[in-house]
Each structure stands twice: as C-alpha cells, then as structure tokens.
Short mmCIF file of C-alpha atoms and ligand atoms in Angstrom, two decimals:
data_model
loop_
_atom_site.label_atom_id
_atom_site.label_comp_id
_atom_site.label_asym_id
_atom_site.label_seq_id
_atom_site.Cartn_x
_atom_site.Cartn_y
_atom_site.Cartn_z
CA UNK A 1 -0.11 -0.03 -0.07
CA UNK A 2 1.00 3.44 -0.64
CA UNK A 3 -0.55 6.73 0.79
CA UNK A 4 -1.41 9.36 -1.85
CA UNK A 5 -2.62 12.10 0.86
CA UNK A 6 -2.06 13.07 4.27
CA UNK A 7 -4.11 15.47 6.30
CA UNK A 8 -2.08 17.94 8.09
CA UNK A 9 -3.82 21.29 9.43
CA UNK A 10 -1.71 24.00 10.83
CA UNK A 11 -3.12 26.14 13.64
CA UNK A 12 -1.65 29.72 14.18
CA UNK A 13 -1.45 31.57 17.29
CA UNK A 14 0.66 34.30 18.58
CA UNK A 15 -0.74 35.26 22.25
CA UNK A 16 -1.80 32.46 24.57
CA UNK A 17 -5.18 32.61 26.65
CA UNK A 18 -3.62 34.99 29.05
CA UNK A 19 -2.27 37.35 26.20
CA UNK A 20 1.21 35.95 26.39
CA UNK A 21 3.11 35.62 23.18
CA UNK A 22 3.93 32.17 22.29
CA UNK A 23 6.28 33.11 19.24
CA UNK A 24 7.88 36.23 17.85
CA UNK A 25 5.06 38.73 16.87
CA UNK A 26 4.48 39.36 13.27
CA UNK A 27 6.25 42.81 12.24
CA UNK A 28 3.00 44.72 12.26
CA UNK A 29 2.25 43.63 15.82
CA UNK A 30 5.54 45.24 16.84
CA UNK A 31 3.74 48.57 16.27
CA UNK A 32 1.55 49.58 19.54
CA UNK A 33 -0.21 52.33 17.53
CA UNK A 34 -1.54 49.40 15.16
CA UNK A 35 -2.42 46.89 18.29
CA UNK A 36 -4.25 49.94 19.91
CA UNK A 37 -6.08 50.48 16.74
CA UNK A 38 -7.26 46.75 16.80
CA UNK A 39 -7.93 47.03 20.30
CA UNK A 40 -10.11 50.18 19.37
CA UNK A 41 -11.99 48.37 16.92
CA UNK A 42 -12.70 45.28 18.79
CA UNK A 43 -14.08 47.46 21.99
CA UNK A 44 -16.20 49.74 19.38
CA UNK A 45 -18.03 46.73 18.06
CA UNK A 46 -18.43 45.10 21.35
CA UNK A 47 -20.03 48.36 22.64
CA UNK A 48 -22.16 48.65 19.09
CA UNK A 49 -23.28 45.03 19.45
CA UNK A 50 -24.53 45.52 23.24
CA UNK A 51 -26.14 48.67 22.21
CA UNK A 52 -27.92 47.19 19.13
CA UNK A 53 -29.21 44.05 21.51
CA UNK A 54 -30.59 46.38 24.12
CA UNK A 55 -32.63 48.47 21.19
CA UNK A 56 -33.99 45.27 20.08
CA UNK A 57 -35.30 44.29 23.81
CA UNK A 58 -36.76 47.69 23.82
CA UNK A 59 -38.76 47.65 20.36
CA UNK A 60 -36.41 49.91 18.60
CA UNK A 61 -34.47 47.42 16.18
CA UNK A 62 -35.35 44.41 14.07
CA UNK A 63 -33.63 40.76 15.03
CA UNK A 64 -29.84 41.38 15.48
CA UNK A 65 -26.67 39.23 15.45
CA UNK A 66 -24.30 40.15 17.88
CA UNK A 67 -20.53 39.26 17.12
CA UNK A 68 -19.91 39.03 21.31
CA UNK A 69 -16.81 36.85 21.48
CA UNK A 70 -15.94 36.80 18.00
CA UNK A 71 -14.83 40.65 17.52
CA UNK A 72 -10.99 39.49 16.91
CA UNK A 73 -12.38 37.35 13.62
CA UNK A 74 -14.08 40.17 12.05
CA UNK A 75 -11.86 43.11 13.12
CA UNK A 76 -8.62 40.97 12.09
CA UNK A 77 -10.19 40.48 8.56
CA UNK A 78 -11.02 43.96 8.37
CA UNK A 79 -7.63 45.27 9.24
CA UNK A 80 -6.08 42.77 6.59
CA UNK A 81 -8.20 43.71 3.57
CA UNK A 82 -6.94 46.32 1.28
CA UNK A 83 -9.87 49.21 0.45
CA UNK A 84 -9.36 47.70 -3.15
CA UNK A 85 -10.16 44.14 -2.24
CA UNK A 86 -13.95 42.98 -2.55
CA UNK A 87 -15.67 41.56 0.47
CA UNK A 88 -18.74 39.50 0.67
CA UNK A 89 -19.87 39.41 4.48
CA UNK A 90 -22.41 37.11 5.93
CA UNK A 91 -24.35 38.64 8.94
CA UNK A 92 -21.70 38.68 11.92
CA UNK A 93 -19.20 40.75 10.19
CA UNK A 94 -19.88 44.32 11.54
CA UNK A 95 -16.27 44.51 12.72
CA UNK A 96 -15.22 44.04 8.99
CA UNK A 97 -17.94 46.52 7.73
CA UNK A 98 -17.01 49.37 10.03
CA UNK A 99 -13.51 49.16 8.22
CA UNK A 100 -14.75 49.75 4.71
CA UNK A 101 -16.46 52.81 4.68
CA UNK A 102 -19.91 51.28 6.05
CA UNK A 103 -21.51 53.39 8.63
CA UNK A 104 -22.79 51.97 11.79
CA UNK A 105 -26.18 53.63 11.00
CA UNK A 106 -26.03 51.57 7.93
CA UNK A 107 -25.67 48.20 9.80
CA UNK A 108 -28.35 49.61 12.12
CA UNK A 109 -30.37 50.33 9.17
CA UNK A 110 -30.19 46.78 7.83
CA UNK A 111 -31.31 45.11 10.87
CA UNK A 112 -33.95 47.41 11.47
CA UNK A 113 -35.67 46.20 8.33
CA UNK A 114 -34.64 49.53 6.17
CA UNK A 115 -33.34 48.27 2.80
CA UNK A 116 -31.13 51.68 2.60
CA UNK A 117 -28.80 50.04 4.91
CA UNK A 118 -27.52 47.70 2.07
CA UNK A 119 -26.79 50.70 0.01
CA UNK A 120 -23.28 51.14 1.57
CA UNK A 121 -23.27 54.68 0.38
CA UNK A 122 -19.23 55.30 1.01
CA UNK A 123 -18.81 51.67 -0.48
CA UNK A 124 -20.13 50.65 -3.97
CA UNK A 125 -18.49 47.35 -4.38
CA UNK A 126 -18.57 45.37 -1.38
CA UNK A 127 -21.98 43.23 -1.31
CA UNK A 128 -24.54 43.45 1.08
CA UNK A 129 -24.91 41.36 4.44
CA UNK A 130 -26.12 38.06 3.16
CA UNK A 131 -28.35 36.31 5.75
CA UNK A 132 -28.99 33.04 3.58
CA UNK A 133 -26.34 30.76 4.55
CA UNK A 134 -23.39 30.26 2.57
CA UNK A 135 -24.75 31.75 -0.62
CA UNK A 136 -22.33 34.50 -0.28
CA UNK A 137 -19.40 32.14 -0.72
CA UNK A 138 -20.48 31.27 -4.38
CA UNK A 139 -21.19 35.35 -5.12
CA UNK A 140 -17.44 35.73 -4.08
CA UNK A 141 -16.39 32.82 -6.57
CA UNK A 142 -18.07 34.69 -9.45
CA UNK A 143 -16.61 38.17 -8.66
CA UNK A 144 -13.10 36.46 -7.88
CA UNK A 145 -13.57 34.89 -11.57
CA UNK A 146 -14.23 38.17 -12.88
CA UNK A 147 -11.24 39.72 -11.07
CA UNK A 148 -8.88 37.27 -12.50
CA UNK A 149 -10.33 37.74 -16.13
CA UNK A 150 -9.83 41.23 -16.01
CA UNK A 151 -6.32 40.88 -14.32
CA UNK A 152 -6.83 43.09 -11.52
CA UNK A 153 -4.52 43.19 -8.53
CA UNK A 154 -6.98 42.40 -5.79
CA UNK A 155 -8.33 39.89 -3.64
CA UNK A 156 -11.98 38.72 -2.67
CA UNK A 157 -12.85 37.46 0.68
CA UNK A 158 -15.93 35.92 1.92
CA UNK A 159 -17.04 34.76 5.21
CA UNK A 160 -19.62 32.20 6.91
CA UNK A 161 -19.93 30.52 10.10
CA UNK A 162 -19.19 26.93 11.04
CA UNK A 163 -22.95 25.92 10.16
CA UNK A 164 -22.22 27.15 6.69
CA UNK A 165 -19.72 24.54 6.01
CA UNK A 166 -22.38 21.87 5.90
CA UNK A 167 -24.13 23.46 2.80
CA UNK A 168 -24.00 22.65 -0.58
CA UNK A 169 -22.97 26.15 -1.73
CA UNK A 170 -19.98 25.84 0.63
CA UNK A 171 -18.55 23.02 -1.16
CA UNK A 172 -19.86 24.33 -4.38
CA UNK A 173 -17.53 27.49 -3.97
CA UNK A 174 -14.54 25.81 -2.83
CA UNK A 175 -14.47 23.55 -5.70
CA UNK A 176 -14.88 26.68 -8.14
CA UNK A 177 -12.12 28.44 -6.24
CA UNK A 178 -9.67 25.47 -6.65
CA UNK A 179 -10.59 24.55 -10.16
CA UNK A 180 -10.21 28.23 -11.42
CA UNK A 181 -7.36 28.73 -9.01
CA UNK A 182 -9.17 32.00 -7.81
CA UNK A 183 -7.87 35.13 -6.01
CA UNK A 184 -10.00 34.24 -3.17
CA UNK A 185 -10.12 33.72 0.84
CA UNK A 186 -12.74 32.20 2.45
CA UNK A 187 -12.82 32.52 6.53
CA UNK A 188 -15.11 30.11 8.88
CA UNK A 189 -16.03 31.69 12.01
CA UNK A 190 -16.09 28.75 13.76
CA UNK A 191 -18.00 30.00 16.82
CA UNK A 192 -19.03 26.59 17.85
CA UNK A 193 -22.58 26.91 17.57
CA UNK A 194 -25.01 26.93 14.11
CA UNK A 195 -27.92 28.12 16.13
CA UNK A 196 -28.41 25.28 18.71
CA UNK A 197 -26.30 22.76 16.94
CA UNK A 198 -23.18 22.43 18.45
CA UNK A 199 -20.12 22.10 16.37
CA UNK A 200 -19.63 18.59 18.02
CA UNK A 201 -22.70 17.20 16.06
CA UNK A 202 -22.35 19.45 12.93
CA UNK A 203 -19.68 17.35 11.22
CA UNK A 204 -17.76 14.35 11.63
CA UNK A 205 -14.63 16.23 10.26
CA UNK A 206 -12.08 16.82 12.98
CA UNK A 207 -11.50 20.46 11.67
CA UNK A 208 -13.59 22.43 9.29
CA UNK A 209 -10.55 23.81 7.73
CA UNK A 210 -9.68 20.27 6.03
CA UNK A 211 -12.87 20.72 4.04
CA UNK A 212 -10.48 22.68 1.59
CA UNK A 213 -8.27 19.63 1.07
CA UNK A 214 -10.62 17.83 -1.52
CA UNK A 215 -11.12 20.94 -3.16
CA UNK A 216 -7.20 21.15 -3.73
CA UNK A 217 -6.76 24.46 -2.05
CA UNK A 218 -4.69 25.68 0.90
CA UNK A 219 -6.36 25.55 4.42
CA UNK A 220 -5.40 26.19 7.88
CA UNK A 221 -6.92 27.09 11.21
CA UNK A 222 -6.16 30.32 13.39
CA UNK A 223 -7.08 31.24 16.97
CA UNK A 224 -9.86 33.58 16.25
CA UNK A 225 -9.54 34.80 19.66
CA UNK A 226 -6.16 35.90 18.84
CA UNK A 227 -6.69 39.06 16.78
CA UNK A 228 -3.06 39.42 15.82
CA UNK A 229 -2.94 35.68 14.45
CA UNK A 230 -6.07 36.46 12.51
CA UNK A 231 -4.85 39.83 10.93
CA UNK A 232 -1.46 37.90 10.08
CA UNK A 233 -3.09 34.64 8.44
CA UNK A 234 -5.82 36.87 6.25
CA UNK A 235 -2.99 39.28 5.68
CA UNK A 236 -0.78 36.33 4.35
CA UNK A 237 -3.51 34.77 2.52
CA UNK A 238 -4.88 38.00 0.82
CA UNK A 239 -1.35 38.59 -0.33
CA UNK A 240 -1.08 35.15 -1.92
CA UNK A 241 -4.53 35.46 -3.36
CA UNK A 242 -3.36 38.75 -5.40
CA UNK A 243 -0.01 37.49 -6.40
CA UNK A 244 -1.84 34.66 -8.15
CA UNK A 245 -1.27 31.95 -5.58
CA UNK A 246 -5.06 30.65 -5.50
CA UNK A 247 -7.34 30.73 -2.73
CA UNK A 248 -7.20 29.66 0.83
CA UNK A 249 -9.62 28.53 3.51
CA UNK A 250 -9.20 29.70 6.88
CA UNK A 251 -10.99 28.35 9.97
CA UNK A 252 -11.09 30.80 12.80
CA UNK A 253 -11.96 29.22 16.05
CA UNK A 254 -13.73 31.24 18.53
CA UNK A 255 -16.41 30.93 20.75
CA UNK A 256 -19.97 32.67 20.49
CA UNK A 257 -20.55 34.26 23.81
CA UNK A 258 -23.99 35.56 23.06
CA UNK A 259 -27.39 34.06 21.71
CA UNK A 260 -27.20 33.36 17.81
CA UNK A 261 -29.38 36.11 17.38
CA UNK A 262 -31.87 38.03 19.49
CA UNK A 263 -34.74 35.73 18.32
CA UNK A 264 -32.63 32.97 20.04
CA UNK A 265 -32.23 31.92 23.81
CA UNK A 266 -28.82 30.22 23.91
CA UNK A 267 -29.50 29.51 27.79
CA UNK A 268 -31.53 26.64 26.81
CA UNK A 269 -28.87 24.78 25.13
CA UNK A 270 -25.34 26.01 25.98
CA UNK A 271 -23.84 24.47 28.88
CA UNK A 272 -22.77 27.16 31.67
CA UNK A 273 -19.47 25.69 32.21
CA UNK A 274 -18.22 25.69 28.80
CA UNK A 275 -19.63 29.40 28.65
CA UNK A 276 -17.62 30.55 31.83
CA UNK A 277 -14.49 28.84 30.30
CA UNK A 278 -14.91 30.52 26.99
CA UNK A 279 -15.17 34.09 28.71
CA UNK A 280 -11.59 33.19 30.05
CA UNK A 281 -10.35 33.15 26.29
CA UNK A 282 -11.97 35.83 25.12
CA UNK A 283 -10.36 38.11 22.26
CA UNK A 284 -10.80 41.78 24.05
CA UNK A 285 -9.52 40.38 27.30
CA UNK A 286 -6.38 38.71 25.79
CA UNK A 287 -5.00 41.83 23.73
CA UNK A 288 -5.74 44.18 26.61
CA UNK A 289 -3.62 41.72 28.84
CA UNK A 290 -0.76 41.96 26.15
CA UNK A 291 -0.77 45.57 26.07
CA UNK A 292 -1.06 46.01 29.61
CA UNK A 293 2.10 43.66 30.06
CA UNK A 294 3.84 45.83 28.11
CA UNK A 295 2.86 49.35 29.74
CA UNK A 296 0.97 50.49 26.60
CA UNK A 297 -2.58 50.91 27.94
CA UNK A 298 -3.14 53.24 31.06
CA UNK A 299 -6.35 53.68 32.73
CA UNK A 300 -6.68 57.15 31.09
CA UNK A 301 -6.29 55.72 27.78
CA UNK A 302 -9.17 53.21 28.40
CA UNK A 303 -11.43 55.94 29.69
CA UNK A 304 -10.86 57.92 26.39
CA UNK A 305 -11.34 54.94 24.44
CA UNK A 306 -14.49 54.02 26.30
CA UNK A 307 -15.87 57.77 25.94
CA UNK A 308 -14.81 57.97 22.10
CA UNK A 309 -16.47 54.41 21.23
CA UNK A 310 -19.89 55.56 23.18
CA UNK A 311 -20.10 58.65 21.42
CA UNK A 312 -19.65 57.07 18.05
CA UNK A 313 -22.36 54.40 19.06
CA UNK A 314 -24.68 57.16 20.37
CA UNK A 315 -24.17 59.33 17.03
CA UNK A 316 -25.21 56.26 15.28
CA UNK A 317 -28.38 55.45 17.23
CA UNK A 318 -29.64 59.33 17.34
CA UNK A 319 -29.23 59.34 13.52
CA UNK A 320 -31.07 56.06 13.25
CA UNK A 321 -33.84 56.94 15.46
CA UNK A 322 -34.38 60.18 13.58
CA UNK A 323 -34.35 58.66 10.26
CA UNK A 324 -37.83 58.91 8.24
CA UNK A 325 -39.23 55.64 7.86
CA UNK A 326 -39.84 54.24 4.55
CA UNK A 327 -43.10 54.05 2.94
CA UNK A 328 -44.55 50.53 3.03
CA UNK A 329 -44.52 50.53 -0.83
CA UNK A 330 -40.69 50.59 -0.75
CA UNK A 331 -40.61 46.56 -0.06
CA UNK A 332 -41.02 46.34 -3.82
CA UNK A 333 -38.20 48.86 -4.64
CA UNK A 334 -35.03 46.75 -4.11
CA UNK A 335 -35.31 43.31 -5.52
CA UNK A 336 -35.75 43.92 -9.41
CA UNK A 337 -34.80 46.47 -11.76
CA UNK A 338 -38.08 45.69 -13.39
CA UNK A 339 -40.97 44.37 -11.24
CA UNK A 340 -42.60 41.11 -12.63
CA UNK A 341 -46.26 41.34 -13.22
CA UNK A 342 -47.27 39.63 -10.03
CA UNK A 343 -45.56 41.94 -7.83
CA UNK A 344 -46.54 44.82 -9.81
CA UNK A 345 -50.14 43.74 -9.17
CA UNK A 346 -49.50 43.32 -5.58
CA UNK A 347 -47.71 46.82 -5.29
CA UNK A 348 -50.75 48.50 -7.17
CA UNK A 349 -53.04 46.65 -4.40
CA UNK A 350 -50.86 47.80 -1.41
CA UNK A 351 -50.91 51.61 -3.08
CA UNK A 352 -54.69 51.31 -3.39
CA UNK A 353 -54.77 50.20 0.09
CA UNK A 354 -52.81 53.02 1.42
CA UNK A 355 -55.11 55.59 0.07
CA UNK A 356 -56.60 57.14 3.25
CA UNK A 357 -60.08 56.57 2.01
CA UNK A 358 -59.37 52.87 2.03
CA UNK A 359 -57.63 52.48 5.22
CA UNK A 360 -60.71 52.34 7.68
MG1 MG B 401 -21.83 29.39 14.13
#
C-alpha cells in the first residue's frame, strides 16, 4: 500500500489565552499604534453590539446578530483587507464593515428592516450582508473569477459560520475556487454553534479547515480569539491571492458568547461551564492583557477609548432613531430592476390600500 494523501492542518496563534506571546510576533504587531487600533475596533464593535441588542429588547430594532466573543475574527479580517479588495459578508461581520466605509448607521438600518442600509453609500463594490447560509461564498467565486479575467490586482474575501460549511453552496464555492485557482480567501468563523447545533454534532470532520483539502486549496486554522494571528494569517492569504497563488480556506476558532441572534435563547442549550470557560479566552481581554503587560494601555487611555466609542455609537443611534421610515410600498423597490407582473399587481394593490379613503 502507498499513501497518496495525508491531512495536516496548521494552527496559528501568537498570544496565548492570557495574552502572553507564544512566539515572535509578526512585524505589524511590534507597532503599538496598530495594536491599539485593533483594540479600539474590537471594543467599538463590542459596545455597538451591546447597544443594538438592547435596542431590540426595547422594540427599537429588528432581529440582530451580535458578534460578542468573535470580535477578533471580523476586526482582524477588516484590518487585513485592502480597500481595493472585495468583501462578501455574512451576518456577523460588523467588525469588518466598519473598516470598509460602511456606517454603523447603515448596519443598524439593515437590521431595522430598512433596505437603504444595504446601499453602503461610501462603498459601492462590496456586497451587502447575506442572511441565507453560505450563498455569499458562491457570489464571491463569481466576483473572483471576474477579477482574474480582468487581471486586476485585488483579492476577494468571503466569510461564513461553522454551520455554513455543511451547505452545498460551501462545497460548490470551494470547488470553483480551487478549479479556477481564484484570488479568493474564505474565512469560517467557527464560533462552535450553528444556532443551537453544536460544532461537535455538526460534522464528523475533525476540523472545518480540512474541507478545503478535497478542493485542492490551502487550508489552515487560526486562533480566532487572537486578533494578531487573524490579521497575520488573513493578510498572508490575501497577499497570496493577489499574487496569483490561488485560494485559501481559513478556519478561525472562536466561541459565541451571545445568543445566535436576538430571536434565540442560548441559555436553553449552552452549558454554563463551557460558557464560563469561553469567557476566559475571549479576544478583547487577551489583547488587553498583552498591552497592559507592555505598559501600553493606561487607565486614562481606557477611559478615553470608552468615551469615544460611546460617542460613536450614540451618534449612530441618534441618526437611526431620527430617520424618516420608508413608506410601506418601498418593499417592492429593491429586488428587481423591473418588477415582475405578479409583484406589480401586489404593489398596485398596496398603493390602493394605502390611500386614506381605503384604510378604515
Ligand atoms: Mg456558528
């Protein structure tokens, strides 16, 4: 017997759970300004998420997906992408979006059911947030194919959750990316839960990264609670993609410290001990511990940061609450350039209904 293939999945981490370096840090992480910016972004996203959840609880927001505990995944990705790259988000990517000229206000509009939130006024190239599971990965393949055809020097990145890796679209996307050697990076935010389905019973595969092997594409795991590792690994994969080196599948290991969305109650199925343990390894605390150990984060800086984050979130909330709601008939305005006959009829019916005389 001969062995034709062996599985080896690397796992990359720079800071351990207590914020202590386990190896020499990459060059960018030797600049404290950069680390403080990563810290600022993670704490901003955490504050934003908490506020939007509380708004949902008080009837001021639609269903919302917090990224509590996974801030390093999205912030690291956002910091690694160049503005000229293309991004295809899933629904827990606010930490990327805020770095791509997408306003917090627009993210709120999206979750508030206002389609104008998907316009991304300052960003005309990235795709809007995808709610259907893993569909965005296939869209990213199409875009990456176009980038390659046009010989553009840019990479495409798309994200999904651990549950997304069980979808047909996930495998289709991987196969296309590999077959055409596309300038594409997939990042799985493995937060250990697909709503209430634990990662343990999601698949028999030992890692989610290894799903890339069948597609012939490079794949690895990164500590998704270590923002330095996420930025470094994603950055390298993006460089390789732009240089014609083909696609990469990255599995970022994190833990969802919140409900799946505000429509869920994780208290019904998450083991409290697991959750308590996960709080010990969360990403904000980890980077903070490192910065404190280097004397690079003073109580005054922390207070300043807290204040500026709060002001930024407050500003978005204020703008959101003062928006003029869209008229009901606007629900027909965003899916089609030209409305199909059946929807045209429904729109006319709604307009008729909305006339003052017909509403009693
Ligand atoms: Mg998940």
